[in-house]
PDB file of C-alpha atoms in Angstrom:
ATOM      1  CA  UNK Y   1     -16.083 115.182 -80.910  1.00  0.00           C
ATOM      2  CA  UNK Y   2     -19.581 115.010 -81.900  1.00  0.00           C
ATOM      3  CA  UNK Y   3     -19.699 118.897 -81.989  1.00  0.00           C
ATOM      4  CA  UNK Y   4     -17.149 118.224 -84.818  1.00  0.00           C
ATOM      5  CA  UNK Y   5     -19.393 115.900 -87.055  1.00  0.00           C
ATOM      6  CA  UNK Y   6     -22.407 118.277 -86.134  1.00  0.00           C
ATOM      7  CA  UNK Y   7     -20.328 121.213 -88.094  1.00  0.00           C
ATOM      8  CA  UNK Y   8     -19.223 118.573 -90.938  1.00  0.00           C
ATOM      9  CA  UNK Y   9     -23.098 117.458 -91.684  1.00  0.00           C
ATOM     10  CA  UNK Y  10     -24.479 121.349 -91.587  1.00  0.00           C
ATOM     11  CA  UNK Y  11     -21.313 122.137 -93.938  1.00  0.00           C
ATOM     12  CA  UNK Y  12     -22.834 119.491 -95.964  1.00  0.00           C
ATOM     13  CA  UNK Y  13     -26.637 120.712 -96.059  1.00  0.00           C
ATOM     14  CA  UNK Y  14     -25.745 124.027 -97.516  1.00  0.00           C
ATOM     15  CA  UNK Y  15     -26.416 125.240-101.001  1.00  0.00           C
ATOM     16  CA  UNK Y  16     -24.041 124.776-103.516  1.00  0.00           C
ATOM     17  CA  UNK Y  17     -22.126 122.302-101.179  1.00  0.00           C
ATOM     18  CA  UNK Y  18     -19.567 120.350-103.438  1.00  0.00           C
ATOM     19  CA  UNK Y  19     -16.879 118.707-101.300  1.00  0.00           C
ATOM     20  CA  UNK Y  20     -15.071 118.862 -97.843  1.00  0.00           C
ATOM     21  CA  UNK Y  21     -11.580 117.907 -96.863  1.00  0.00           C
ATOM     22  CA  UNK Y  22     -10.218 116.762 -93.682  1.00  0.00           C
ATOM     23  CA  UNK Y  23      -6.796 119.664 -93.259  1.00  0.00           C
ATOM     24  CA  UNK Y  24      -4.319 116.612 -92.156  1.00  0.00           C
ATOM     25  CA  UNK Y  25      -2.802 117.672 -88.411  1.00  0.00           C
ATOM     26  CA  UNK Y  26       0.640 117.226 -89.038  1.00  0.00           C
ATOM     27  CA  UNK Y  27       3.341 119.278 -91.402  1.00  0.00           C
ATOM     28  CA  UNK Y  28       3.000 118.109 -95.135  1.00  0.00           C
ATOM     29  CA  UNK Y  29       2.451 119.249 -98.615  1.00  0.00           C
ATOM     30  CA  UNK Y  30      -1.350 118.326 -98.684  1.00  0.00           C
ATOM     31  CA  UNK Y  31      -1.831 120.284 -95.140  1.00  0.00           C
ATOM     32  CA  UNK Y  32      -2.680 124.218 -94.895  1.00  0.00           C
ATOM     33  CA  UNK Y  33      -0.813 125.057 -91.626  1.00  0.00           C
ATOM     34  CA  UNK Y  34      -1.015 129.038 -90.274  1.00  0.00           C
ATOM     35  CA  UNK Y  35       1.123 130.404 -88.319  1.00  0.00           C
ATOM     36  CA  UNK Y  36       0.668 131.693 -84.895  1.00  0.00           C
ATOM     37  CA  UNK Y  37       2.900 133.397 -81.751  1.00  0.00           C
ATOM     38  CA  UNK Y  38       3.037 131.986 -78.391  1.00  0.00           C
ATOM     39  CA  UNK Y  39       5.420 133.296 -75.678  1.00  0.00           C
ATOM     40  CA  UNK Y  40       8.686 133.600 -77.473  1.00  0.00           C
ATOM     41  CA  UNK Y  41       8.098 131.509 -80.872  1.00  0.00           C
ATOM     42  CA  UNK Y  42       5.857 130.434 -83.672  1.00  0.00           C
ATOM     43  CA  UNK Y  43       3.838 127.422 -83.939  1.00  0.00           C
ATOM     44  CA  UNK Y  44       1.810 126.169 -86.209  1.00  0.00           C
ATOM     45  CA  UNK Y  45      -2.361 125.320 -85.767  1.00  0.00           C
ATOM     46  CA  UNK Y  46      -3.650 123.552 -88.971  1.00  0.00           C
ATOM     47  CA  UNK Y  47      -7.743 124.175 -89.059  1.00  0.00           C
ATOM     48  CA  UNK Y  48      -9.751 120.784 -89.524  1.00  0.00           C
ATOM     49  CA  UNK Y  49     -12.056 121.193 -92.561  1.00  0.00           C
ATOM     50  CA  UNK Y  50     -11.661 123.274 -95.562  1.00  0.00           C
ATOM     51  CA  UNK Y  51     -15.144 123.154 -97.388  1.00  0.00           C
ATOM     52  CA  UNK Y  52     -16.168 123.696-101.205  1.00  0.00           C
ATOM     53  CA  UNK Y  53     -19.185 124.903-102.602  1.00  0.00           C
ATOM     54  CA  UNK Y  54     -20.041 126.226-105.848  1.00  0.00           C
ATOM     55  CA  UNK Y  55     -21.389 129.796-105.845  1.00  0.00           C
ATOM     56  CA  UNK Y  56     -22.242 132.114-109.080  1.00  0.00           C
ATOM     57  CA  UNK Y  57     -20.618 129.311-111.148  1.00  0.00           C
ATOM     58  CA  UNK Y  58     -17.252 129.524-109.486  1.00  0.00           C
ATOM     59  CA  UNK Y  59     -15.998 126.889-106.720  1.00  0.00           C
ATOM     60  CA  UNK Y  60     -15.352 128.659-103.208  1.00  0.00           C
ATOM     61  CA  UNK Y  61     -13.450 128.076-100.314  1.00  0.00           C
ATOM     62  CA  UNK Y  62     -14.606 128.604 -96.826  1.00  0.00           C
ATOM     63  CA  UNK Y  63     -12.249 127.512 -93.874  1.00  0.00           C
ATOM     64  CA  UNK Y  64     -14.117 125.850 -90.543  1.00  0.00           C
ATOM     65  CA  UNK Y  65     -12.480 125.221 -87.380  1.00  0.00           C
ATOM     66  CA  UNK Y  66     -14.410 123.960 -84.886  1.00  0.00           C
ATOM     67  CA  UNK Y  67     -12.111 124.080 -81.551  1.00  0.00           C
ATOM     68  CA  UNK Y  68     -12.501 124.391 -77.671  1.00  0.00           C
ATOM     69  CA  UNK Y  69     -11.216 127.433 -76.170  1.00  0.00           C
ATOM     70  CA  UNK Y  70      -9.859 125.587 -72.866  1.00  0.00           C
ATOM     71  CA  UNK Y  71      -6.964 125.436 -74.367  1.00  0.00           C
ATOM     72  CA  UNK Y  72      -4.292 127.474 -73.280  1.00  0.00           C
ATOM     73  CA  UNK Y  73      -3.521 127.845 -77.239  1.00  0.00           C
ATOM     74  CA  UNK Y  74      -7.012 128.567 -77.960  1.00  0.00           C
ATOM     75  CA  UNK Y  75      -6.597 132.580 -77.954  1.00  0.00           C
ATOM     76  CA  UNK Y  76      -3.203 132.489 -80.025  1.00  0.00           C
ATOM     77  CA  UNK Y  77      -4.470 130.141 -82.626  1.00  0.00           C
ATOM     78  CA  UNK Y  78      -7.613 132.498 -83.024  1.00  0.00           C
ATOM     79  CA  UNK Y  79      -4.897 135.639 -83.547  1.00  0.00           C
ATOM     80  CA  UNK Y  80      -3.181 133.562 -85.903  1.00  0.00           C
ATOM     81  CA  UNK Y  81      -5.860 132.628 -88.055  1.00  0.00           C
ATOM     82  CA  UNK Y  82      -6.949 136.357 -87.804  1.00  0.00           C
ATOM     83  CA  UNK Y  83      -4.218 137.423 -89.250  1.00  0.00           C
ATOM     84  CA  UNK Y  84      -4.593 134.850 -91.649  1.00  0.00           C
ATOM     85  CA  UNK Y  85      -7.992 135.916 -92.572  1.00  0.00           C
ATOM     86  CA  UNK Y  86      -6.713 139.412 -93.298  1.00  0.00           C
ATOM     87  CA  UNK Y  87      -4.205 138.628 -96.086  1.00  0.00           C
ATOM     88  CA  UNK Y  88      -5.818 135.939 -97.595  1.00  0.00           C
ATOM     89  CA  UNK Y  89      -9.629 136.772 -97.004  1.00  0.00           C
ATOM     90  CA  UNK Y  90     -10.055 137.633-100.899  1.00  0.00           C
ATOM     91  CA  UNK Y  91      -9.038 133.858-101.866  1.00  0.00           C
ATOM     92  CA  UNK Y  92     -12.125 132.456 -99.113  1.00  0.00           C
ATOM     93  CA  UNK Y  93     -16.551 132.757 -99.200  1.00  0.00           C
ATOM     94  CA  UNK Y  94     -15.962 132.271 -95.217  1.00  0.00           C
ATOM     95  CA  UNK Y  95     -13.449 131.668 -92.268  1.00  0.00           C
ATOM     96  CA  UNK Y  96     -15.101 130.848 -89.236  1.00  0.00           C
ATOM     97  CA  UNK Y  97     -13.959 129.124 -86.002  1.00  0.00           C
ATOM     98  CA  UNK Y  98     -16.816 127.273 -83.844  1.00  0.00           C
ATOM     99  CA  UNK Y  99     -16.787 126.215 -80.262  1.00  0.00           C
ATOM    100  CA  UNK Y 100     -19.048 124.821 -78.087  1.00  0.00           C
ATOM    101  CA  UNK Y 101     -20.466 126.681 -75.253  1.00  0.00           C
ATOM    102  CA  UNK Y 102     -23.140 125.496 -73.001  1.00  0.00           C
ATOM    103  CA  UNK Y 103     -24.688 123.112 -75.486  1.00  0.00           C
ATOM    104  CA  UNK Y 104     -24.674 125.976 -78.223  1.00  0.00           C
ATOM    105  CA  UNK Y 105     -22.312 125.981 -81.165  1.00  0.00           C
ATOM    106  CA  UNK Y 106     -20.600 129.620 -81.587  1.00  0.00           C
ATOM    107  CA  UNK Y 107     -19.197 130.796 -84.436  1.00  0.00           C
ATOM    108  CA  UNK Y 108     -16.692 133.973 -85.090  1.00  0.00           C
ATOM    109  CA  UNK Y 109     -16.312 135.109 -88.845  1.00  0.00           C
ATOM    110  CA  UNK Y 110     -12.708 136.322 -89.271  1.00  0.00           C
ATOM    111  CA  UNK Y 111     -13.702 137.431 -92.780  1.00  0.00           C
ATOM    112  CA  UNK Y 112     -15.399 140.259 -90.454  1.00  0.00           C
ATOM    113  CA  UNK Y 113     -12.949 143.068 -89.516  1.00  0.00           C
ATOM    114  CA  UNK Y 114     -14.636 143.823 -86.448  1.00  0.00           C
ATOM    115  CA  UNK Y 115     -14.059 140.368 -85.046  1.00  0.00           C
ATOM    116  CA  UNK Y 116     -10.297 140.590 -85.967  1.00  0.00           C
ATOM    117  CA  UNK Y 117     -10.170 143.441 -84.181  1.00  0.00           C
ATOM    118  CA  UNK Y 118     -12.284 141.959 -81.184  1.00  0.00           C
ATOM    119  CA  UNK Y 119     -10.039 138.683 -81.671  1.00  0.00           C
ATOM    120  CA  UNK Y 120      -7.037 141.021 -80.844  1.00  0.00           C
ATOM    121  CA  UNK Y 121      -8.063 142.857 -78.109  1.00  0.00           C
ATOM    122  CA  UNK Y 122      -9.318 139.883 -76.054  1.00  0.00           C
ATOM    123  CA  UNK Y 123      -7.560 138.201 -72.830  1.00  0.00           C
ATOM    124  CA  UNK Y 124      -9.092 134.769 -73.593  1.00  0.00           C
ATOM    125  CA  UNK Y 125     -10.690 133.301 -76.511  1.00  0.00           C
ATOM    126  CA  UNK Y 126     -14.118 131.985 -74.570  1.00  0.00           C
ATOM    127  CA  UNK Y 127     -14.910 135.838 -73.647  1.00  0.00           C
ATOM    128  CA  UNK Y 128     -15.011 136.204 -77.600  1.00  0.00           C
ATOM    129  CA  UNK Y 129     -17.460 133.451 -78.000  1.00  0.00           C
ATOM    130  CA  UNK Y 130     -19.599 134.618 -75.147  1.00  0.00           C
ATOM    131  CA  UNK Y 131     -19.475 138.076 -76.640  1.00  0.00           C
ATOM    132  CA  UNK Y 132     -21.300 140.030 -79.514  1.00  0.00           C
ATOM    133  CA  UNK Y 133     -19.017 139.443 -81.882  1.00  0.00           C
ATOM    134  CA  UNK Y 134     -19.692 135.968 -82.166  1.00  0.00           C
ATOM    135  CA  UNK Y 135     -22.861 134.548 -83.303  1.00  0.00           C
ATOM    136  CA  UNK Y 136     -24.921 131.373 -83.547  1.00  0.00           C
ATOM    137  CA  UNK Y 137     -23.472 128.621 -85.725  1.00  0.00           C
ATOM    138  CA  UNK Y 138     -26.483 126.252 -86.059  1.00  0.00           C
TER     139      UNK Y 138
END
Protein backbone atom coordinates (compact mmCIF):
# COMPACT_ATOMS: atom_id res chain seq x y z
CA UNK A 1 0.00 0.00 0.00
CA UNK A 2 1.57 3.19 -0.75
CA UNK A 3 -0.02 4.68 2.47
CA UNK A 4 2.31 2.02 4.03
CA UNK A 5 5.70 3.26 2.47
CA UNK A 6 4.39 6.94 3.08
CA UNK A 7 4.46 6.01 7.07
CA UNK A 8 7.93 4.00 6.57
CA UNK A 9 9.76 7.21 4.81
CA UNK A 10 8.23 9.89 7.56
CA UNK A 11 9.39 7.17 10.29
CA UNK A 12 12.60 7.63 8.59
CA UNK A 13 12.84 11.61 8.48
CA UNK A 14 12.51 11.94 12.18
CA UNK A 15 15.18 12.94 14.62
CA UNK A 16 17.17 10.52 16.15
CA UNK A 17 15.85 7.89 13.59
CA UNK A 18 18.23 4.77 13.82
CA UNK A 19 16.58 1.71 12.28
CA UNK A 20 13.15 0.12 11.34
CA UNK A 21 12.07 -3.47 11.15
CA UNK A 22 9.52 -5.10 9.13
CA UNK A 23 7.27 -7.27 12.38
CA UNK A 24 7.19 -10.65 10.09
CA UNK A 25 3.15 -11.64 9.67
CA UNK A 26 3.28 -15.02 10.65
CA UNK A 27 3.99 -16.85 14.29
CA UNK A 28 7.85 -17.00 14.98
CA UNK A 29 10.52 -16.13 17.39
CA UNK A 30 11.67 -12.91 15.50
CA UNK A 31 7.77 -11.71 15.30
CA UNK A 32 5.99 -9.52 18.18
CA UNK A 33 2.41 -10.92 17.90
CA UNK A 34 -0.48 -9.30 20.49
CA UNK A 35 -3.19 -10.79 21.36
CA UNK A 36 -6.69 -9.86 20.67
CA UNK A 37 -10.60 -11.29 21.28
CA UNK A 38 -12.97 -11.88 18.57
CA UNK A 39 -16.36 -13.60 19.11
CA UNK A 40 -15.50 -16.57 21.21
CA UNK A 41 -11.48 -16.81 20.90
CA UNK A 42 -8.14 -15.14 20.64
CA UNK A 43 -6.23 -14.32 17.66
CA UNK A 44 -3.32 -12.90 17.07
CA UNK A 45 -2.60 -9.30 14.88
CA UNK A 46 1.23 -8.77 14.53
CA UNK A 47 1.77 -4.72 13.84
CA UNK A 48 4.02 -4.05 10.63
CA UNK A 49 6.93 -1.80 11.70
CA UNK A 50 8.60 -1.47 14.95
CA UNK A 51 10.89 1.72 14.65
CA UNK A 52 14.20 2.81 16.58
CA UNK A 53 15.44 6.04 17.31
CA UNK A 54 17.88 7.27 19.67
CA UNK A 55 16.56 9.79 22.21
CA UNK A 56 18.56 11.37 25.39
CA UNK A 57 21.31 8.83 24.54
CA UNK A 58 19.15 5.78 24.97
CA UNK A 59 17.64 3.71 21.87
CA UNK A 60 13.65 3.78 21.88
CA UNK A 61 11.02 1.84 20.62
CA UNK A 62 7.92 3.16 19.05
CA UNK A 63 5.37 0.61 17.48
CA UNK A 64 3.49 1.81 13.96
CA UNK A 65 0.68 0.10 12.46
CA UNK A 66 -0.62 1.49 9.65
CA UNK A 67 -4.03 -0.56 8.88
CA UNK A 68 -7.51 -0.04 7.19
CA UNK A 69 -10.40 -0.14 9.39
CA UNK A 70 -12.75 -2.01 6.72
CA UNK A 71 -11.88 -4.79 8.19
CA UNK A 72 -14.20 -6.55 10.18
CA UNK A 73 -11.01 -7.20 12.59
CA UNK A 74 -10.06 -3.69 12.46
CA UNK A 75 -11.89 -2.65 15.90
CA UNK A 76 -10.64 -5.89 17.84
CA UNK A 77 -7.09 -5.57 16.74
CA UNK A 78 -7.21 -1.80 17.91
CA UNK A 79 -8.60 -3.23 21.59
CA UNK A 80 -5.92 -5.61 21.51
CA UNK A 81 -3.14 -3.47 20.93
CA UNK A 82 -4.79 -1.12 23.56
CA UNK A 83 -4.47 -3.32 25.96
CA UNK A 84 -1.17 -3.91 24.85
CA UNK A 85 -0.21 -0.37 25.12
CA UNK A 86 -1.32 -0.34 28.75
CA UNK A 87 1.03 -3.00 30.18
CA UNK A 88 3.82 -2.47 28.18
CA UNK A 89 3.62 1.40 27.42
CA UNK A 90 6.75 2.05 29.84
CA UNK A 91 9.07 -0.25 27.48
CA UNK A 92 7.81 2.17 24.08
CA UNK A 93 8.54 6.42 23.01
CA UNK A 94 5.14 5.75 20.91
CA UNK A 95 2.35 3.23 19.79
CA UNK A 96 0.33 4.52 17.18
CA UNK A 97 -1.97 2.89 14.58
CA UNK A 98 -2.56 4.93 11.16
CA UNK A 99 -5.26 4.58 8.60
CA UNK A 100 -6.16 6.23 5.73
CA UNK A 101 -9.22 8.26 5.50
CA UNK A 102 -10.21 10.37 2.64
CA UNK A 103 -6.70 10.93 1.36
CA UNK A 104 -5.54 11.90 5.02
CA UNK A 105 -3.37 9.65 7.14
CA UNK A 106 -4.89 9.34 10.87
CA UNK A 107 -3.14 8.40 13.62
CA UNK A 108 -4.40 7.18 17.32
CA UNK A 109 -1.66 7.17 20.15
CA UNK A 110 -2.45 4.23 22.46
CA UNK A 111 0.33 5.50 24.72
CA UNK A 112 -2.65 8.12 25.44
CA UNK A 113 -5.14 6.84 28.08
CA UNK A 114 -7.87 8.73 26.74
CA UNK A 115 -7.70 6.99 23.40
CA UNK A 116 -7.66 3.54 25.17
CA UNK A 117 -10.50 4.45 26.72
CA UNK A 118 -12.12 5.95 23.44
CA UNK A 119 -10.66 2.68 21.64
CA UNK A 120 -12.95 0.71 24.11
CA UNK A 121 -15.98 2.36 24.02
CA UNK A 122 -16.27 2.51 20.21
CA UNK A 123 -18.69 0.32 17.84
CA UNK A 124 -16.25 0.52 14.89
CA UNK A 125 -12.75 1.45 14.56
CA UNK A 126 -13.27 4.22 11.51
CA UNK A 127 -15.63 6.34 14.02
CA UNK A 128 -12.28 6.50 16.15
CA UNK A 129 -10.29 7.81 13.31
CA UNK A 130 -12.93 10.26 12.28
CA UNK A 131 -13.15 11.35 15.88
CA UNK A 132 -11.14 13.71 18.29
CA UNK A 133 -9.20 11.34 19.62
CA UNK A 134 -7.31 10.73 16.67
CA UNK A 135 -5.13 13.17 15.06
CA UNK A 136 -3.16 13.97 11.92
CA UNK A 137 -0.29 11.61 11.12
CA UNK A 138 1.57 13.58 8.39
Amino acid sequence: KTWERAVLLAEMKRGGFKFWYRNPDRPSQDSLGIAYEIGDGTKIVRPDFIFFAEQDGKIVADIIDPHGFYLADALPKLQGLARYAETHAQFYRRIEAIAELGGNLRMLSLINPDVRRAIFEATNAESLYRSAVAGNYI
